[in-house]
Coordinates of C-alpha atoms in Angstrom, one line a residue:
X190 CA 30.5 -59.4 -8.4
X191 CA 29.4 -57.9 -11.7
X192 CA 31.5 -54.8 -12.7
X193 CA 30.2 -51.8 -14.4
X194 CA 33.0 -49.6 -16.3
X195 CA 32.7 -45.8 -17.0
X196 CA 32.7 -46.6 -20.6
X197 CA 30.0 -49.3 -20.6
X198 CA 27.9 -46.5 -18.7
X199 CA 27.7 -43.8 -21.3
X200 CA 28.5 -46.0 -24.3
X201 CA 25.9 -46.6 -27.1
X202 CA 23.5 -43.5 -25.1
X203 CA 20.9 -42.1 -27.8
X204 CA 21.9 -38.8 -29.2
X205 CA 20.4 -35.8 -27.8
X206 CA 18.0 -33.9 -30.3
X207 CA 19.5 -30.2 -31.5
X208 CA 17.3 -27.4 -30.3
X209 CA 16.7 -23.7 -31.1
X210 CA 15.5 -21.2 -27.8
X211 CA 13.5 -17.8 -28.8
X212 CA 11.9 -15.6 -26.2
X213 CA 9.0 -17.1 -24.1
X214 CA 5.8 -15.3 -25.5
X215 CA 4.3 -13.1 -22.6
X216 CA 1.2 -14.6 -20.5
X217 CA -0.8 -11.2 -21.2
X218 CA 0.6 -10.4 -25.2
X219 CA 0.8 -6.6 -23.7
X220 CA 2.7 -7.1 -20.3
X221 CA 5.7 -8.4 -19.9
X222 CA 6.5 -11.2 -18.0
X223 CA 8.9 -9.6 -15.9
X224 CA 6.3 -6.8 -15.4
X225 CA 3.1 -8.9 -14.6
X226 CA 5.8 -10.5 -11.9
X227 CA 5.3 -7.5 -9.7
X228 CA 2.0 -6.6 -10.6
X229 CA 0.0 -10.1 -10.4
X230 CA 0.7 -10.1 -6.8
X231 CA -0.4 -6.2 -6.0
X232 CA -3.8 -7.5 -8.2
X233 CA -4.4 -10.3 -6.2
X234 CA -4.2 -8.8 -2.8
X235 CA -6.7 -5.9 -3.4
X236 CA -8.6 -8.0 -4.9
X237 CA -9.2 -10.7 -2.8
X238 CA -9.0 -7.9 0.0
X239 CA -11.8 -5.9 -1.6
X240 CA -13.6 -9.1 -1.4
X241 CA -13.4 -10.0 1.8
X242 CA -14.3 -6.1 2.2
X243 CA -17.4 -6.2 0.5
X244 CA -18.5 -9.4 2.4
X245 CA -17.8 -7.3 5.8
X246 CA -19.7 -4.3 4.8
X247 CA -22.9 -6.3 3.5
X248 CA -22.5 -8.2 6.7
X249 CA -22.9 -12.1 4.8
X250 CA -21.3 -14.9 6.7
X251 CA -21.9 -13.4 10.1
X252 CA -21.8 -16.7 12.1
X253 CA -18.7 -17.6 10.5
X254 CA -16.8 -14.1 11.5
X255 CA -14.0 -14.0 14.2
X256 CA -15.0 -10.5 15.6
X257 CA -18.3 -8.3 15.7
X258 CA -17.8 -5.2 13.5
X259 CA -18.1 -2.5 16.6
X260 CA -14.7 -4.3 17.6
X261 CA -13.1 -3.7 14.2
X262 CA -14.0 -0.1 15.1
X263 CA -13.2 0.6 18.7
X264 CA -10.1 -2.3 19.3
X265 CA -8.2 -1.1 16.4
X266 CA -5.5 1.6 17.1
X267 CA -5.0 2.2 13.2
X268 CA -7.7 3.9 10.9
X269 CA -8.4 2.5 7.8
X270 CA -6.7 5.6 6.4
X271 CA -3.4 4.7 8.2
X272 CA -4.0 0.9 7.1
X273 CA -4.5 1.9 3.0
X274 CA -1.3 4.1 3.4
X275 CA 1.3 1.9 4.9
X276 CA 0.2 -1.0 2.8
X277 CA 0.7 1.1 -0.4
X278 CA 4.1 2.7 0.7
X279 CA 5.1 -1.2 1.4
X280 CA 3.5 -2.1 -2.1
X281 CA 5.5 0.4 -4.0
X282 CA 8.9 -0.9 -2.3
X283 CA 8.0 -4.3 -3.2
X284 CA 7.5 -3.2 -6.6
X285 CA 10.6 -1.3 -6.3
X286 CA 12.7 -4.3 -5.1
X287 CA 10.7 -6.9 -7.8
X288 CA 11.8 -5.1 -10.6
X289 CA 15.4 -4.9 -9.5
X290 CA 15.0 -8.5 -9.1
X291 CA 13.8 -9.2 -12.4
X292 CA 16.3 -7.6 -14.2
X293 CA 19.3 -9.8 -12.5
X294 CA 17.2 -12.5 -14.1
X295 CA 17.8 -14.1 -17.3
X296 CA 14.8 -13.9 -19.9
X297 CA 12.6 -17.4 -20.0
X298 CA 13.1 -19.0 -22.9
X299 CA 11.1 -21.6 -24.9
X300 CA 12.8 -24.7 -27.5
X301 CA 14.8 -26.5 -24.7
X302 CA 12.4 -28.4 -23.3
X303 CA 12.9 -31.6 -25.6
X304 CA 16.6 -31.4 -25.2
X305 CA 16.3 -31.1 -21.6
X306 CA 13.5 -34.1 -21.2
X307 CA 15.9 -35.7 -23.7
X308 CA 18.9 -35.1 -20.6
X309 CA 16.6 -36.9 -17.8
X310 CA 15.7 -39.8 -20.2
X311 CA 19.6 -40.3 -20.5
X312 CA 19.8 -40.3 -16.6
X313 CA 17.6 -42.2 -16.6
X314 CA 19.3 -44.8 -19.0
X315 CA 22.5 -44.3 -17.1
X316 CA 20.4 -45.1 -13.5
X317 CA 19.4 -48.6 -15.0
X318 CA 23.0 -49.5 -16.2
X319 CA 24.2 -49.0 -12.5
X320 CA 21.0 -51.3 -11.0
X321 CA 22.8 -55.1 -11.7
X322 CA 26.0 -53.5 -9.8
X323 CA 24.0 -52.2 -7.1
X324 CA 22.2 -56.1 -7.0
X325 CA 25.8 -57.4 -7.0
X326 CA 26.5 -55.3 -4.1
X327 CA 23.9 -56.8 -2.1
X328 CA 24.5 -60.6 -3.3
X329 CA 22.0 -60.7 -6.6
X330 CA 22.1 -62.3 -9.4
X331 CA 20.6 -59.8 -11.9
X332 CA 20.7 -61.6 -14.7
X333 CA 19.3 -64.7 -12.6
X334 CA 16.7 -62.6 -11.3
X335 CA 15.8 -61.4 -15.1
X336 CA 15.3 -64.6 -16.3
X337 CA 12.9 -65.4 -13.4
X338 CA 11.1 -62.2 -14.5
X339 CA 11.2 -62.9 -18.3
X340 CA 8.1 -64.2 -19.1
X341 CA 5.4 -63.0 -16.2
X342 CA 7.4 -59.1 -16.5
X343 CA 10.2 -58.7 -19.6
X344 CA 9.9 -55.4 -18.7
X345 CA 11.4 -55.6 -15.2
X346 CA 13.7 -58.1 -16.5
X347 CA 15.3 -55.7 -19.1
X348 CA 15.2 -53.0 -16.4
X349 CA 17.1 -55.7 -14.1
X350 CA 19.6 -55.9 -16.5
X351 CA 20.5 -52.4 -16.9
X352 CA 18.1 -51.9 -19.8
X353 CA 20.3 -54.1 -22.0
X354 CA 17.5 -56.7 -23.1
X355 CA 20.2 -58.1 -25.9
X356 CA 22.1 -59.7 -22.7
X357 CA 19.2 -62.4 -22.2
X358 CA 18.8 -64.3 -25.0
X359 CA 15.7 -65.4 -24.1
X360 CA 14.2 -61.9 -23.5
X361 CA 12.3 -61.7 -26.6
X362 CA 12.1 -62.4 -30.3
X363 CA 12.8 -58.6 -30.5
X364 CA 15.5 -57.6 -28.5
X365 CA 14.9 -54.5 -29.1
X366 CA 11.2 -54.6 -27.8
X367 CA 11.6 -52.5 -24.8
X368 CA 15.1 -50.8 -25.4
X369 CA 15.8 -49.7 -29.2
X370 CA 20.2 -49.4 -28.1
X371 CA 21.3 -46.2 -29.2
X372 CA 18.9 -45.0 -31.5
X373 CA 16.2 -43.9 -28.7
X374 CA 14.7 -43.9 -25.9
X375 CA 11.9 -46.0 -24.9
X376 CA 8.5 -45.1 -24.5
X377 CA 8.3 -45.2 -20.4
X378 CA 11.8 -43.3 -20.2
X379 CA 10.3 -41.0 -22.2
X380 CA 7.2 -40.9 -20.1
X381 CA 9.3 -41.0 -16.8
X382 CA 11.4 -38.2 -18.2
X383 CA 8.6 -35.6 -19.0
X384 CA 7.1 -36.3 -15.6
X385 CA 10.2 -35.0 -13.9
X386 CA 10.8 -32.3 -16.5
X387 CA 7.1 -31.0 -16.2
X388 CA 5.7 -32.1 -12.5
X389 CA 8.6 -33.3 -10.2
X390 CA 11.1 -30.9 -10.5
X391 CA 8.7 -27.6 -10.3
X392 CA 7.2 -29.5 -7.5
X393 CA 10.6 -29.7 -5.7
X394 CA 11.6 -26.0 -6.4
X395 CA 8.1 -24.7 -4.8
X396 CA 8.5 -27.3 -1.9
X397 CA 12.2 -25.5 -1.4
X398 CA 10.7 -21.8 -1.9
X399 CA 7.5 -22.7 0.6
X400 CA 10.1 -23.8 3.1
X401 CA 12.8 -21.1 2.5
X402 CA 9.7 -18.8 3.4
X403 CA 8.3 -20.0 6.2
X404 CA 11.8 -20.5 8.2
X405 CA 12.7 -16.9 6.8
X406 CA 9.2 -15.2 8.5
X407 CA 9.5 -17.4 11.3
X408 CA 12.7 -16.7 13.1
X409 CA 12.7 -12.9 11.9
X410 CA 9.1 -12.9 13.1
X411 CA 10.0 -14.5 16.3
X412 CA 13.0 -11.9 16.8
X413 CA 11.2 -9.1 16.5
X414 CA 8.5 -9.7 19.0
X415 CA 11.0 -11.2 21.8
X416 CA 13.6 -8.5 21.2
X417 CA 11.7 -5.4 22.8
X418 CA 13.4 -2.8 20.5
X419 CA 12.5 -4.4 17.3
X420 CA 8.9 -5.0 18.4
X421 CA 8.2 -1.2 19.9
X422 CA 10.1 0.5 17.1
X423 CA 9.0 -1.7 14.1
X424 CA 6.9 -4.2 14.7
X425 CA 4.2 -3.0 16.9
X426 CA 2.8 -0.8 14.1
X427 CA 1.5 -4.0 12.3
X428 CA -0.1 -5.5 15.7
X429 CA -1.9 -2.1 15.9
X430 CA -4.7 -4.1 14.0
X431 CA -5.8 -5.9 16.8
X432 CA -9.1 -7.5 15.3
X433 CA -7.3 -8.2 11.9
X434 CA -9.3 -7.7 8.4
X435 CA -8.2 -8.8 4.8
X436 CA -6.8 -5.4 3.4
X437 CA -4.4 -4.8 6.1
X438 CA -2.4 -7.8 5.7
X439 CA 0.6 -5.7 5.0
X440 CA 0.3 -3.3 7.1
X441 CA 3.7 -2.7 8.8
X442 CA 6.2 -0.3 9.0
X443 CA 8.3 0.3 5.6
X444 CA 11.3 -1.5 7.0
X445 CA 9.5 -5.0 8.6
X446 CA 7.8 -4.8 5.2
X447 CA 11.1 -5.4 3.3
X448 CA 12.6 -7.4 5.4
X449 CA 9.8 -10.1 6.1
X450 CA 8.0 -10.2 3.5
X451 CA 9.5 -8.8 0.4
X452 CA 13.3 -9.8 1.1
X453 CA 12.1 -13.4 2.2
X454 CA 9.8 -13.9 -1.0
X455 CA 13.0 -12.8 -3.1
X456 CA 15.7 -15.0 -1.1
X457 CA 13.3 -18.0 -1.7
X458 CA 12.7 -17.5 -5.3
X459 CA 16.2 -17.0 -5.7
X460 CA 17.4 -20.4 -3.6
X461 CA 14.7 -22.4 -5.3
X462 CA 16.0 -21.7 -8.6
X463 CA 12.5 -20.6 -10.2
X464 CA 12.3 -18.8 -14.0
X465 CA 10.2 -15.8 -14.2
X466 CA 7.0 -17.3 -14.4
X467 CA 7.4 -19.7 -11.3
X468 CA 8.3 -16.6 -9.3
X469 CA 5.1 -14.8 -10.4
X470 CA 2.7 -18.2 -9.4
X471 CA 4.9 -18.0 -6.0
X472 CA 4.8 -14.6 -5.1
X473 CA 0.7 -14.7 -6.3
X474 CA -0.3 -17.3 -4.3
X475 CA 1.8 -16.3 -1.5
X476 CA -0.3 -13.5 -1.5
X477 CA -3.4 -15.3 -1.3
X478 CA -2.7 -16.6 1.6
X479 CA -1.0 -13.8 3.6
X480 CA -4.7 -11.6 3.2
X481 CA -6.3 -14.7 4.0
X482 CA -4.6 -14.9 6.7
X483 CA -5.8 -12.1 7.9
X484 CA -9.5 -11.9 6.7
X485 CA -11.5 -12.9 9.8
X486 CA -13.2 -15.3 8.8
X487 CA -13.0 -19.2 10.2
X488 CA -15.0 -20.0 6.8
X489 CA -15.4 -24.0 6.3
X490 CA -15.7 -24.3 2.6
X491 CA -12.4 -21.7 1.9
X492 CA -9.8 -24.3 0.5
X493 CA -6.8 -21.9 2.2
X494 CA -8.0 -22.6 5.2
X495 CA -7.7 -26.3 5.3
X496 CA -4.7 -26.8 3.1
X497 CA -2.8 -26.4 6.4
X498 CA -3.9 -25.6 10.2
X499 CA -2.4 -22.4 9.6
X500 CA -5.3 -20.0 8.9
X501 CA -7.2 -17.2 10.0
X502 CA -8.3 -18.3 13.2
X503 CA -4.9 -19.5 14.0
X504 CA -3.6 -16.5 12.8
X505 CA -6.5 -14.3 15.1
X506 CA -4.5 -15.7 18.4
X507 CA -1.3 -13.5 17.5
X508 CA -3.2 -10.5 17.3
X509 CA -4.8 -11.1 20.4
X510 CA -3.3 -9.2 23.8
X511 CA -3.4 -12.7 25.1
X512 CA -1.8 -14.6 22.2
X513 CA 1.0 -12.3 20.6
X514 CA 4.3 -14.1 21.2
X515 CA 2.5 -17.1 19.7
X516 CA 1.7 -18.8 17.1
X517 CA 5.0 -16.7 14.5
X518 CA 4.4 -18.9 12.2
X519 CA 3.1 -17.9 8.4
X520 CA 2.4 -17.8 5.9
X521 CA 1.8 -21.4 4.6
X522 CA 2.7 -24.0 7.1
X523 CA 3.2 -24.5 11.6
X524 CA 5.8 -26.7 11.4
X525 CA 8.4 -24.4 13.3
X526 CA 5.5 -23.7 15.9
X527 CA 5.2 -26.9 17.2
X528 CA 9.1 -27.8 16.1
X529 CA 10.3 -24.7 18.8
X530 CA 6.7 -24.8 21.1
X531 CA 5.2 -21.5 20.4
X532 CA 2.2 -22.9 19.2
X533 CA -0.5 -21.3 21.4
X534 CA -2.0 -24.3 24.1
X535 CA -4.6 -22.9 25.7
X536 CA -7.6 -23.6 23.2
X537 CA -10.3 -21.5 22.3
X538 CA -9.8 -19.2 25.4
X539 CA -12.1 -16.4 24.0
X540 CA -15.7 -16.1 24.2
X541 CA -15.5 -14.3 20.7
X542 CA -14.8 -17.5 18.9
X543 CA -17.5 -19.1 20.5
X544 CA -20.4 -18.4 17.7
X545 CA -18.0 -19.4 14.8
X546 CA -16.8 -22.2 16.3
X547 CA -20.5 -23.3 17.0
X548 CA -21.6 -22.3 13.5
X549 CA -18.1 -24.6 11.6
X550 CA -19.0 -27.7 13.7
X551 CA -22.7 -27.8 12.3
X552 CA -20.9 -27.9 8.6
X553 CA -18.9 -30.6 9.9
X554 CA -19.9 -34.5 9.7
X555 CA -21.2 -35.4 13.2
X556 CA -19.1 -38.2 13.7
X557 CA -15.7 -35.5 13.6
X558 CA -13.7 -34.6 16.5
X559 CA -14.4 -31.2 18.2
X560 CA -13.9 -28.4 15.8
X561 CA -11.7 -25.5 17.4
X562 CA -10.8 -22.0 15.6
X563 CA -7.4 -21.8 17.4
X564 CA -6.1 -25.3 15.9
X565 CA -5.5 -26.0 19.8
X566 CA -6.3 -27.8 22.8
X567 CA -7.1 -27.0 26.4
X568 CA -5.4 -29.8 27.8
X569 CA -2.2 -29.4 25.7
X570 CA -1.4 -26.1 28.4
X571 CA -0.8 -28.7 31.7
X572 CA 0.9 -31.3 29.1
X573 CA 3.0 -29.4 27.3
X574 CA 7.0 -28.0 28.0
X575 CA 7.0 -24.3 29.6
X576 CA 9.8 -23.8 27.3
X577 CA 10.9 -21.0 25.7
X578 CA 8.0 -19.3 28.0
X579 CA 9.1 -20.5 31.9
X580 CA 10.1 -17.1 32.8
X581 CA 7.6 -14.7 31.0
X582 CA 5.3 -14.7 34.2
X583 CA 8.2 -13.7 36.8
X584 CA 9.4 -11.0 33.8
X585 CA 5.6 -9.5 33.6
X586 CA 6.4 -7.0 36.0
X587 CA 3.8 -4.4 34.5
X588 CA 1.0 -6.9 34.4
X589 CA 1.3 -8.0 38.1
X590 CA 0.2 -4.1 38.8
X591 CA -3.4 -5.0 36.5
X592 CA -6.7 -6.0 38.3
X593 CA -7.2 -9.7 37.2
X594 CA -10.4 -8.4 36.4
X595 CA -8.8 -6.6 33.4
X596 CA -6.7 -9.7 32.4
X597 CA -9.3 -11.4 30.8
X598 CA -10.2 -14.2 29.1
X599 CA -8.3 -16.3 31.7
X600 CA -6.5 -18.9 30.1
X601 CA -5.9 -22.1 31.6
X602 CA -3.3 -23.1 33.9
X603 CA 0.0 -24.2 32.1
X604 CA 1.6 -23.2 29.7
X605 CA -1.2 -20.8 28.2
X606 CA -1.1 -19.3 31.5
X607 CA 2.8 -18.4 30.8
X608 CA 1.9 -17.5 27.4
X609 CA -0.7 -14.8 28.3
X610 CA 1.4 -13.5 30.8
X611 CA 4.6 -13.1 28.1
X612 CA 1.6 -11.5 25.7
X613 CA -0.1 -9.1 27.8
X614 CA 3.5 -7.8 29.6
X615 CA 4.8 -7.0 25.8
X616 CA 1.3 -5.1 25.2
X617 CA 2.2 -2.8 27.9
X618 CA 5.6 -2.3 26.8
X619 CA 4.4 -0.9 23.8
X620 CA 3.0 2.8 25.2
X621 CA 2.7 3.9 21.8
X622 CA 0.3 1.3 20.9
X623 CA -2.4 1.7 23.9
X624 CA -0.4 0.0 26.4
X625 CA -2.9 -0.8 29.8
X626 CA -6.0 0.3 27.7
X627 CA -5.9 -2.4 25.1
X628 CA -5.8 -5.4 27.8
X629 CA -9.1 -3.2 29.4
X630 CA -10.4 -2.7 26.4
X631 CA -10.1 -6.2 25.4
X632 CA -11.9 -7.3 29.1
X633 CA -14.5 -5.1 28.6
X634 CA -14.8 -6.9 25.2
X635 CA -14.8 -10.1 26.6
X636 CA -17.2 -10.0 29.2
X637 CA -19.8 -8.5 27.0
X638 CA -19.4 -11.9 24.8
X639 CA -19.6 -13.6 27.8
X640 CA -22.9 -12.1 28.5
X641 CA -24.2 -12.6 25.2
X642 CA -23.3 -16.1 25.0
X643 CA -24.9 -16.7 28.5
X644 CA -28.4 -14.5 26.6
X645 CA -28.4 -16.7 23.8
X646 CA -28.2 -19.8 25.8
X647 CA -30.8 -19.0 27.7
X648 CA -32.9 -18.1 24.7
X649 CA -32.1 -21.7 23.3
X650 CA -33.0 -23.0 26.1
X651 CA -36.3 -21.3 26.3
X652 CA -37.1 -22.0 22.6
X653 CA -36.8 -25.5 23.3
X654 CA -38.6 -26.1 26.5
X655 CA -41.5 -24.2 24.4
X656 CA -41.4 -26.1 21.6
X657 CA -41.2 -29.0 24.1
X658 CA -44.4 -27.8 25.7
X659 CA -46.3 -27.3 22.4
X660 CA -45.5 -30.6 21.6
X661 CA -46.6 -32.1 24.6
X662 CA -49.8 -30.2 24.3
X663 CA -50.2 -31.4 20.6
X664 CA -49.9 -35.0 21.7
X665 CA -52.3 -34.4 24.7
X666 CA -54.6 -33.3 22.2
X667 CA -54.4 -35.6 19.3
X668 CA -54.4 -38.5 22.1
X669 CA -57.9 -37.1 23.9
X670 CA -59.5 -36.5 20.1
X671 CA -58.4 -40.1 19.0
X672 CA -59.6 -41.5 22.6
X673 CA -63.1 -39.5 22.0
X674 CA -63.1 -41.4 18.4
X675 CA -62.3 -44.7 19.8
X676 CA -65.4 -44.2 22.3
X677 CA -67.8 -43.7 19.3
X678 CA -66.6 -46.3 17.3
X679 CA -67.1 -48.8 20.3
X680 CA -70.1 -47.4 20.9
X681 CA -71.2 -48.1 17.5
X682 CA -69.9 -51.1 17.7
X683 CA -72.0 -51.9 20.8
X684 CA -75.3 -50.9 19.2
X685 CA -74.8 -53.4 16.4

């Protein structure tokens, strides 16, 4: 077995270049980096919010909208006043907390990056000395297996052999065609190495933050809704917006607002081991996805809302009086959803979600599976485990006191059943926050759409036994004029 020695590893490595750092320049010459940090993210969310705004108040993009406008106006136990308020108090204590943050960081600074690139060609270099010992391990002959390789791939042969082309003879008339010993590095390490430097590694750290997160909202989410304290003290403010829209996003009360969001941005940053300007892409885009989240729209072309299943209309179902101790998961990806089975299972239950679901399937390709706003499917209910919901029906003490005729829509039996039941019990818990009233508000609300959808089907169905008719009449008549045409032209035919 071929041995490699710790001195034959790091001998004969290039030298690494010298460098000087100074200051990163600033993205915007005026702002400081640190500074833009907390305010790039503020930006963003009333910006995209005062989009999604403007789009509701000139009422485009109707088909594609989750809720009618008269419910944003009568379901809703927040005014728009309240909404503005909290979400600015919250703003100004993530600003708060940003700033303290940025100054435990160290400044970014630029004139490293060659010397660093430089470091990953090296390991890079050391990695390929290790690869004959690592074939020997396994029973390979690495400089057999090189020589096989010479001629069709010197390149793979010289990596075979640690990168040390001199060690075949026969590897080239240059031996030091593909590795240049202890002057440099060659042109793919070099290649290889600013990949990592540049793509890889800021790829991993936004993979770590994105997970960091989601895990962070997820269980804190979860705990506050099935710990009835924390969601009739804290969190029930936020679920006050019961048909959400973009701007109140952050709406919540000042303390869920630091610890969900603000605190869980921070502790990913921090775990991920992002500079300055990572965190400010992270804690933007994060942002950008939270208010669109929340903007009510299904929309088929909006890239956030296909990037993962975890969008607005997925997002709707937790607001719902049906839905609310489902679906924690946000902002980017499901994953603990379906990991801990708190997805929501009973499809798309409402009769709201009817028209944009109708109007997304006609933008999809024909040939695509069913499209659903919820991300779920009806038979998943009777499929899936009860668990953690098994006993939410036999703990709904409240609800079992409610006409079924004010328990609507009726989800299916299952699961969804036992999630409904856990959802509505914990909207009549909350006193505060329309207890009884919202589930017969949101009845009321759903038999209308009911009754709508049943209107407009008729009306289809009317339009096109008409158009049926009128085409029936049309071929009636084109066939009698043609017959009456045919008659003359035998006629004259005759007479010849």
């Amino acid at each position: 077995m071929a041995n490699c020695s710790h001195s034959d590893i790091y001998s004969d490595l290039p030298p690494l270049p010298t460098y000087q750092t100074s200051l990163m320049p600033s993205l915007i010459p005026v702002i400081p980096d640190k500074l833009l940090t907390v305010i790039l993210p503020i930006a963003a969310y009333w910006a995209l919010s005062m989009l999604f705004h403007w789009i509701d108040t000139m009422d485009y993009f109707p088909q594609y909208r989750l809720h009618t406008p008269a419910e944003v106006s009568s379901r809703n136990k927040a005014s728009r006043w309240e909404v503005v308020r909290d979400v600015v108090v919250q703003q100004a204590i993530q600003t708060a907390v940003g700033w303290g943050l940025g100054m435990t960081e160290p400044d970014d600074l630029i004139g490293k990056e060659e010397y660093d690139i430089a470091v990953w060609a090296r390991r890079i270099r050391i990695a390929q000395r290790l690869l004959p010992t690592l074939l020997a391990f396994v029973g390979l002959d690495a400089k057999g297996l090189a020589k096989n390789f010479n001629q069709s791939h010197p390149l793979l042969a010289v990596f075979m052999l640690g990168g040390r082309s001199s060690t075949l003879s026969a590897a080239s008339t240059d031996p030091n065609r593909f590795m240049n010993q202890g002057s440099d590095f060659t042109a793919w390490e070099k290649t290889l190495a600013r990949a990592i430097y540049w793509v890889i590694v800021p790829a991993i750290q936004y993979g770590i933050a994105i997970v960091v997160v989601d895990a962070w909202q997820y269980f804190l989410h979860r705990a506050m809704h099935m710990n009835k304290w924390m969601y009739t003290t804290i969190h029930s403010r936020h679920h006050r917006l019961y048909v959400p829209y973009a701007y109140g996003a952050l709406y919540n009360h000042p303390l869920e607002g630091l610890l969900l969001d603000t605190l869980g941005a921070s502790v990913a940053y921090k775990l991920a081991g992002m500079n300055t300007r990572q965190g400010m892409w992270f804690f933007t885009a994060s942002t950008f996805k939270t208010v669109d989240d929340h903007c009510g729209y299904a929309l088929p072309w909006d890239p956030l809302q296909h990037l993962t299943s975890n969008n607005a209309g997925y997002h709707d179902v937790h607001h719902q009086s049906w839905g609310i101790k489902t679906n924690f998961s946000q902002p980017f990806f499901t994953f603990w959803d379906r990991a801990l089975g708190t997805v929501w299972t009973g499809g798309d239950v409402s009769a709201r979600y009817e028209k944009a679901r109708i109007a997304a399937q006609k933008k999809a390709d024909q040939g695509s599976e069913k499209t659903t706003i919820t991300h779920s499917n009806v038979t998943d209910s009777a499929s899936q485990d009860p668990r953690p919901y098994q006993d939410d029906k036999d703990n709904a003490t409240d609800l079992a006191s409610m006409p079924l005729k004010d328990q609507q829509p009726f989800p299916p039996a299952g699961k969804a059943e036992l999630q409904a039941a856990g959802s509505r019990q914990q909207i009549l818990d909350d006193k505060n926050g329309g207890g009884p009233q919202v589930l017969i508000q949101e009845a009321a609300e759903e038999k209308e759409a009911r009754s709508l959808l049943r209107r407009e089907g008729r009306r289809r169905t009317a339009s096109s036994l008409s158009q049926t008719d009128s085409l029936r009449g049309l071929k009636d008549r084109v066939t009698g004029s043609m017959h009456g045409r045919a008659g003359a032209l035998i006629g004259m035919e005759s007479n010849r």
